[in-house]
Each structure stands twice: as structure tokens, then as C-alpha cells.
């Protein structure tokens, strides 16, 4: 398995633009997590899904953020409109319930909003 | 809400010295997981502890889960330059899979 795949790896956009981050979890994993990492706030859980259903989105900072998981192999995190304070590394991770193997992270998307 | 704190925030050691990071949760954890993130990389799962008072070892790394399941520690014996990175603890407070990460401890090792 190729692991969790995120795209793009880097994204530079102008304030006000829409940004879409993509994630392909490990095949067979039933949990998917979106995290945001900054120096100031560390690793923040934004939202997580179980079997494609959003379970907890209490970490989503504002209505400008939305996440979807239309099927078991794909998820998106969208920011519209983007702001400079959204600049961070966004990680997607997946895990398999019932197994003590932890969460597998993608390589992240480094987002810069100018 | 649940908070998971780690101390110290940074640790700079001489190669060969030992290192310990401590993790404390504001609420009881159902399990505790440890991750390592190399500079510029992504978090990588190291281990999971489930039972109260559990101790697990991975070569030079020793992980412990507190009796009250609210704290944990990671101890590295005789650090090497390859141990450089940030160590995170993470855990859910209940039977859910809501994985909350601690603030992390950044380890620097002088060769």
C-alpha cells in the first residue's frame, strides 16, 4: 500500500481564494482525520470521519472550513475564502478500528495564504 | 474540553544522555499513543498503551501509562542523533476514536 496520499504537497494562494486539499486514505481504513499544524497551536484535530460519516467537526475553526468524504477512498478539506492566518501544514491521517496500530499520516500539505 | 500537555517543550541533550518526556491529560484516557515527527516530516506512530500501569519497551525507548490513565512518559536511554525530532502523545478520552495530540516535546541531540 502506498500509505496516505495527500495533494497538493505545497499550495500558495492569495487571500480570498478557495483552497481544496485532497486525501486518499489507506485502503480498508475506516477512520479519517484532518489535522492542522502550526508552531503556535501544535497539532489541532479539525474533523474526523468514520465510514465516510463526519463524527466530530468541533475543531473546524470557522464556517469558511468544510470537509467531505464522498467515498471510502477520498476526502477533501476546503477553505473558502482563505485568509493569511490559515497558513499551516494540513495533515490527513487514517486508521483502522479494532487494531492497535495507531493513525497513519500523509506527508501533509503546506498551505501559504498571501 | 480535553487538554493534553507535555513537558518539557524542548530538550537539548548531549549524545549518549538519557531523555524523558511527560504527558498529562486533563481527563482519563482510554489509551495513549506516542508518535515521532522528524523535522519537516509527518507524525509516525510508535506505540499504543491501553492498560493502567502498562510499560512497554522498544529497544532504547520505554513507554509507561500511569495508574490513573491520565499521564504517560517516554524515556530514551543513551540518545543518538537519529532520535532528533518532536515526540507527541495522543489519546481519546473515551471509547471514541477522537485522537487529540499533546503539545509535543522537541528533542535536539548534540553529537
mmCIF file of C-alpha atoms in Angstrom:
data_model
loop_
_atom_site.group_PDB
_atom_site.id
_atom_site.type_symbol
_atom_site.label_atom_id
_atom_site.label_comp_id
_atom_site.label_asym_id
_atom_site.label_seq_id
_atom_site.Cartn_x
_atom_site.Cartn_y
_atom_site.Cartn_z
ATOM 1 C CA UNK A 1 0.000 0.000 0.000
ATOM 2 C CA UNK A 2 1.282 3.486 -0.813
ATOM 3 C CA UNK A 3 0.140 4.922 2.505
ATOM 4 C CA UNK A 4 -1.991 8.018 2.959
ATOM 5 C CA UNK A 5 -1.674 10.273 -0.053
ATOM 6 C CA UNK A 6 -2.252 14.000 0.118
ATOM 7 C CA UNK A 7 -2.269 16.570 -2.627
ATOM 8 C CA UNK A 8 -1.002 19.065 -3.324
ATOM 9 C CA UNK A 9 2.187 18.985 -1.235
ATOM 10 C CA UNK A 10 2.503 22.740 -1.380
ATOM 11 C CA UNK A 11 -0.082 25.398 -2.106
ATOM 12 C CA UNK A 12 0.400 29.135 -2.303
ATOM 13 C CA UNK A 13 -2.729 31.172 -2.803
ATOM 14 C CA UNK A 14 -3.946 34.703 -2.449
ATOM 15 C CA UNK A 15 -6.211 35.805 0.328
ATOM 16 C CA UNK A 16 -9.847 35.344 -0.601
ATOM 17 C CA UNK A 17 -9.272 32.420 -2.931
ATOM 18 C CA UNK A 18 -10.761 28.990 -2.462
ATOM 19 C CA UNK A 19 -8.385 26.210 -1.486
ATOM 20 C CA UNK A 20 -9.096 22.487 -1.726
ATOM 21 C CA UNK A 21 -6.870 19.912 -0.076
ATOM 22 C CA UNK A 22 -7.220 16.263 -1.002
ATOM 23 C CA UNK A 23 -6.596 12.995 0.794
ATOM 24 C CA UNK A 24 -6.643 9.331 -0.147
ATOM 25 C CA UNK A 25 -6.600 7.144 2.979
ATOM 26 C CA UNK A 26 -5.111 3.685 3.248
ATOM 27 C CA UNK A 27 -7.422 1.140 1.670
ATOM 28 C CA UNK A 28 -9.586 -0.578 4.256
ATOM 29 C CA UNK A 29 -9.137 2.034 6.959
ATOM 30 C CA UNK A 30 -12.445 3.200 8.388
ATOM 31 C CA UNK A 31 -11.327 6.350 10.213
ATOM 32 C CA UNK A 32 -10.039 9.520 8.590
ATOM 33 C CA UNK A 33 -8.722 12.570 10.430
ATOM 34 C CA UNK A 34 -7.838 16.085 9.288
ATOM 35 C CA UNK A 35 -5.274 17.970 11.391
ATOM 36 C CA UNK A 36 -3.737 21.410 11.140
ATOM 37 C CA UNK A 37 -0.229 22.045 12.471
ATOM 38 C CA UNK A 38 1.262 25.430 13.355
ATOM 39 C CA UNK A 39 4.072 26.459 15.652
ATOM 40 C CA UNK A 40 1.699 28.354 17.904
ATOM 41 C CA UNK A 41 -1.128 25.838 18.207
ATOM 42 C CA UNK A 42 0.553 22.497 17.551
ATOM 43 C CA UNK A 43 -1.428 19.641 16.022
ATOM 44 C CA UNK A 44 -5.118 20.506 16.061
ATOM 45 C CA UNK A 45 -7.804 17.991 15.166
ATOM 46 C CA UNK A 46 -10.205 19.678 12.766
ATOM 47 C CA UNK A 47 -12.640 16.881 11.940
ATOM 48 C CA UNK A 48 -12.796 13.118 11.747
ATOM 49 C CA UNK A 49 -14.901 10.626 9.832
ATOM 50 C CA UNK A 50 -15.935 7.045 10.456
ATOM 51 C CA UNK A 51 -17.078 5.039 7.454
ATOM 52 C CA UNK A 52 -17.326 8.278 5.460
ATOM 53 C CA UNK A 53 -19.605 9.936 8.025
ATOM 54 C CA UNK A 54 -18.396 13.044 9.895
ATOM 55 C CA UNK A 55 -18.329 12.216 13.591
ATOM 56 C CA UNK A 56 -16.897 15.317 15.211
ATOM 57 C CA UNK A 57 -16.225 18.637 13.496
ATOM 58 C CA UNK A 58 -15.886 20.699 16.656
ATOM 59 C CA UNK A 59 -12.320 21.561 15.722
ATOM 60 C CA UNK A 60 -13.236 23.236 12.459
ATOM 61 C CA UNK A 61 -12.317 26.847 13.142
ATOM 62 C CA UNK A 62 -14.957 28.676 11.155
ATOM 63 C CA UNK A 63 -17.661 28.297 8.558
ATOM 64 C CA UNK A 64 -15.008 29.014 5.981
ATOM 65 C CA UNK A 65 -13.780 25.457 6.519
ATOM 66 C CA UNK A 66 -15.650 22.431 5.232
ATOM 67 C CA UNK A 67 -14.750 18.778 4.778
ATOM 68 C CA UNK A 68 -16.323 15.969 2.836
ATOM 69 C CA UNK A 69 -15.765 12.276 2.357
ATOM 70 C CA UNK A 70 -17.860 11.167 -0.609
ATOM 71 C CA UNK A 71 -16.460 7.626 -0.522
ATOM 72 C CA UNK A 72 -14.059 5.433 1.405
ATOM 73 C CA UNK A 73 -11.072 6.373 -0.719
ATOM 74 C CA UNK A 74 -11.289 10.150 -0.919
ATOM 75 C CA UNK A 75 -11.726 13.181 1.295
ATOM 76 C CA UNK A 76 -11.411 16.921 0.794
ATOM 77 C CA UNK A 77 -10.864 19.874 3.075
ATOM 78 C CA UNK A 78 -11.965 23.159 1.603
ATOM 79 C CA UNK A 79 -11.270 26.694 2.772
ATOM 80 C CA UNK A 80 -13.359 29.436 1.233
ATOM 81 C CA UNK A 81 -12.382 32.234 1.391
ATOM 82 C CA UNK A 82 -8.825 31.680 2.548
ATOM 83 C CA UNK A 83 -7.056 34.075 4.919
ATOM 84 C CA UNK A 84 -3.368 34.508 5.827
ATOM 85 C CA UNK A 85 -3.998 33.015 9.288
ATOM 86 C CA UNK A 86 -4.963 29.755 7.599
ATOM 87 C CA UNK A 87 -1.329 29.264 6.615
ATOM 88 C CA UNK A 88 -0.230 25.969 8.153
ATOM 89 C CA UNK A 89 0.586 22.362 7.353
ATOM 90 C CA UNK A 90 -2.562 20.294 6.957
ATOM 91 C CA UNK A 91 -2.310 16.581 7.613
ATOM 92 C CA UNK A 92 -4.692 13.815 6.778
ATOM 93 C CA UNK A 93 -4.465 10.542 8.703
ATOM 94 C CA UNK A 94 -6.320 7.258 8.602
ATOM 95 C CA UNK A 95 -6.662 4.341 10.975
ATOM 96 C CA UNK A 96 -8.370 1.015 11.335
ATOM 97 C CA UNK A 97 -10.688 0.468 14.260
ATOM 98 C CA UNK A 98 -10.084 -2.564 16.416
ATOM 99 C CA UNK A 99 -6.364 -2.682 15.690
ATOM 100 C CA UNK A 100 -3.660 -1.224 17.921
ATOM 101 C CA UNK A 101 -1.713 0.278 15.069
ATOM 102 C CA UNK A 102 -2.353 3.968 15.549
ATOM 103 C CA UNK A 103 -3.025 6.519 12.869
ATOM 104 C CA UNK A 104 -1.080 6.731 9.615
ATOM 105 C CA UNK A 105 -0.348 10.236 8.434
ATOM 106 C CA UNK A 106 0.093 11.588 4.957
ATOM 107 C CA UNK A 107 3.026 13.824 4.151
ATOM 108 C CA UNK A 108 0.893 16.921 4.567
ATOM 109 C CA UNK A 109 0.018 19.957 2.507
ATOM 110 C CA UNK A 110 1.895 23.136 3.306
ATOM 111 C CA UNK A 111 -0.542 25.982 2.700
ATOM 112 C CA UNK A 112 0.609 29.571 2.411
ATOM 113 C CA UNK A 113 -2.003 32.296 2.023
ATOM 114 C CA UNK A 114 -0.568 35.659 0.998
ATOM 115 C CA UNK B 1 -12.589 20.249 26.530
ATOM 116 C CA UNK B 2 -9.868 17.675 26.738
ATOM 117 C CA UNK B 3 -6.347 19.033 27.011
ATOM 118 C CA UNK B 4 -3.136 17.078 26.712
ATOM 119 C CA UNK B 5 0.045 18.791 27.822
ATOM 120 C CA UNK B 6 3.624 17.662 27.503
ATOM 121 C CA UNK B 7 6.739 18.738 29.328
ATOM 122 C CA UNK B 8 9.310 19.829 28.623
ATOM 123 C CA UNK B 9 8.581 21.789 25.472
ATOM 124 C CA UNK B 10 12.207 21.469 24.354
ATOM 125 C CA UNK B 11 15.118 19.316 25.463
ATOM 126 C CA UNK B 12 18.655 19.657 24.233
ATOM 127 C CA UNK B 13 20.929 16.766 25.254
ATOM 128 C CA UNK B 14 24.405 15.515 24.532
ATOM 129 C CA UNK B 15 24.503 12.302 22.548
ATOM 130 C CA UNK B 16 24.543 9.411 24.991
ATOM 131 C CA UNK B 17 22.480 11.168 27.652
ATOM 132 C CA UNK B 18 19.019 9.982 28.595
ATOM 133 C CA UNK B 19 15.806 11.831 27.756
ATOM 134 C CA UNK B 20 12.315 11.765 29.225
ATOM 135 C CA UNK B 21 9.113 13.485 28.148
ATOM 136 C CA UNK B 22 5.956 13.551 30.209
ATOM 137 C CA UNK B 23 2.375 13.666 29.022
ATOM 138 C CA UNK B 24 -0.552 14.782 31.171
ATOM 139 C CA UNK B 25 -4.228 14.760 30.266
ATOM 140 C CA UNK B 26 -6.961 16.785 31.922
ATOM 141 C CA UNK B 27 -9.251 13.748 31.641
ATOM 142 C CA UNK B 28 -8.870 9.990 31.844
ATOM 143 C CA UNK B 29 -7.666 8.413 28.613
ATOM 144 C CA UNK B 30 -8.913 5.135 27.191
ATOM 145 C CA UNK B 31 -5.486 4.586 25.680
ATOM 146 C CA UNK B 32 -2.327 6.558 24.967
ATOM 147 C CA UNK B 33 -0.400 6.621 21.712
ATOM 148 C CA UNK B 34 3.066 8.004 21.023
ATOM 149 C CA UNK B 35 4.263 9.481 17.753
ATOM 150 C CA UNK B 36 7.554 10.850 16.460
ATOM 151 C CA UNK B 37 7.820 13.631 13.917
ATOM 152 C CA UNK B 38 11.176 14.322 12.286
ATOM 153 C CA UNK B 39 11.903 17.899 11.220
ATOM 154 C CA UNK B 40 9.966 18.594 8.039
ATOM 155 C CA UNK B 41 8.188 15.256 8.245
ATOM 156 C CA UNK B 42 4.905 13.852 9.378
ATOM 157 C CA UNK B 43 3.973 12.136 12.659
ATOM 158 C CA UNK B 44 4.814 8.449 12.717
ATOM 159 C CA UNK B 45 3.102 6.058 15.100
ATOM 160 C CA UNK B 46 5.427 4.455 17.648
ATOM 161 C CA UNK B 47 3.272 2.545 20.124
ATOM 162 C CA UNK B 48 -0.045 2.328 21.952
ATOM 163 C CA UNK B 49 -0.618 1.602 25.641
ATOM 164 C CA UNK B 50 -4.016 0.533 26.884
ATOM 165 C CA UNK B 51 -3.806 -0.850 30.401
ATOM 166 C CA UNK B 52 -3.361 1.113 33.611
ATOM 167 C CA UNK B 53 0.284 0.969 34.710
ATOM 168 C CA UNK B 54 1.382 -0.639 31.455
ATOM 169 C CA UNK B 55 5.061 -0.470 30.478
ATOM 170 C CA UNK B 56 6.366 -1.271 27.005
ATOM 171 C CA UNK B 57 9.850 -1.167 25.550
ATOM 172 C CA UNK B 58 11.158 -0.682 22.044
ATOM 173 C CA UNK B 59 14.940 -1.035 22.082
ATOM 174 C CA UNK B 60 16.154 2.130 23.869
ATOM 175 C CA UNK B 61 12.636 3.552 24.268
ATOM 176 C CA UNK B 62 10.495 2.832 27.341
ATOM 177 C CA UNK B 63 6.843 3.877 27.452
ATOM 178 C CA UNK B 64 4.702 3.961 30.571
ATOM 179 C CA UNK B 65 0.992 4.563 31.145
ATOM 180 C CA UNK B 66 0.022 5.932 34.544
ATOM 181 C CA UNK B 67 -2.113 4.057 37.035
ATOM 182 C CA UNK B 68 -4.888 6.645 36.751
ATOM 183 C CA UNK B 69 -4.649 6.629 32.929
ATOM 184 C CA UNK B 70 -4.191 10.402 32.912
ATOM 185 C CA UNK B 71 -0.456 10.541 32.355
ATOM 186 C CA UNK B 72 2.274 8.817 30.429
ATOM 187 C CA UNK B 73 6.007 9.039 29.849
ATOM 188 C CA UNK B 74 8.544 8.211 27.187
ATOM 189 C CA UNK B 75 12.133 7.572 28.219
ATOM 190 C CA UNK B 76 15.005 7.229 25.778
ATOM 191 C CA UNK B 77 18.225 5.677 27.060
ATOM 192 C CA UNK B 78 21.528 6.824 25.590
ATOM 193 C CA UNK B 79 20.171 9.182 22.947
ATOM 194 C CA UNK B 80 21.535 9.125 19.416
ATOM 195 C CA UNK B 81 21.401 11.798 16.726
ATOM 196 C CA UNK B 82 18.761 9.721 14.972
ATOM 197 C CA UNK B 83 16.430 10.369 17.915
ATOM 198 C CA UNK B 84 16.106 14.029 16.933
ATOM 199 C CA UNK B 85 12.511 15.095 16.394
ATOM 200 C CA UNK B 86 9.327 16.026 18.185
ATOM 201 C CA UNK B 87 7.603 13.411 20.310
ATOM 202 C CA UNK B 88 3.846 13.592 20.712
ATOM 203 C CA UNK B 89 1.486 11.706 22.931
ATOM 204 C CA UNK B 90 -2.117 11.355 21.800
ATOM 205 C CA UNK B 91 -5.244 9.739 23.064
ATOM 206 C CA UNK B 92 -9.011 9.647 23.164
ATOM 207 C CA UNK B 93 -10.838 10.223 26.440
ATOM 208 C CA UNK B 94 -13.475 7.619 25.819
ATOM 209 C CA UNK B 95 -14.233 4.726 23.577
ATOM 210 C CA UNK B 96 -14.402 7.055 20.609
ATOM 211 C CA UNK B 97 -11.569 7.500 18.162
ATOM 212 C CA UNK B 98 -11.252 11.253 18.628
ATOM 213 C CA UNK B 99 -7.464 11.419 18.684
ATOM 214 C CA UNK B 100 -6.207 14.517 20.500
ATOM 215 C CA UNK B 101 -2.497 15.269 20.366
ATOM 216 C CA UNK B 102 -0.369 16.693 23.115
ATOM 217 C CA UNK B 103 1.720 19.805 22.684
ATOM 218 C CA UNK B 104 4.853 17.804 21.884
ATOM 219 C CA UNK B 105 8.431 17.748 23.155
ATOM 220 C CA UNK B 106 11.151 18.699 20.728
ATOM 221 C CA UNK B 107 14.367 16.743 21.231
ATOM 222 C CA UNK B 108 17.684 18.033 19.969
ATOM 223 C CA UNK B 109 20.809 15.880 20.291
ATOM 224 C CA UNK B 110 24.340 17.294 20.178
ATOM 225 C CA UNK B 111 26.764 14.878 18.519
#
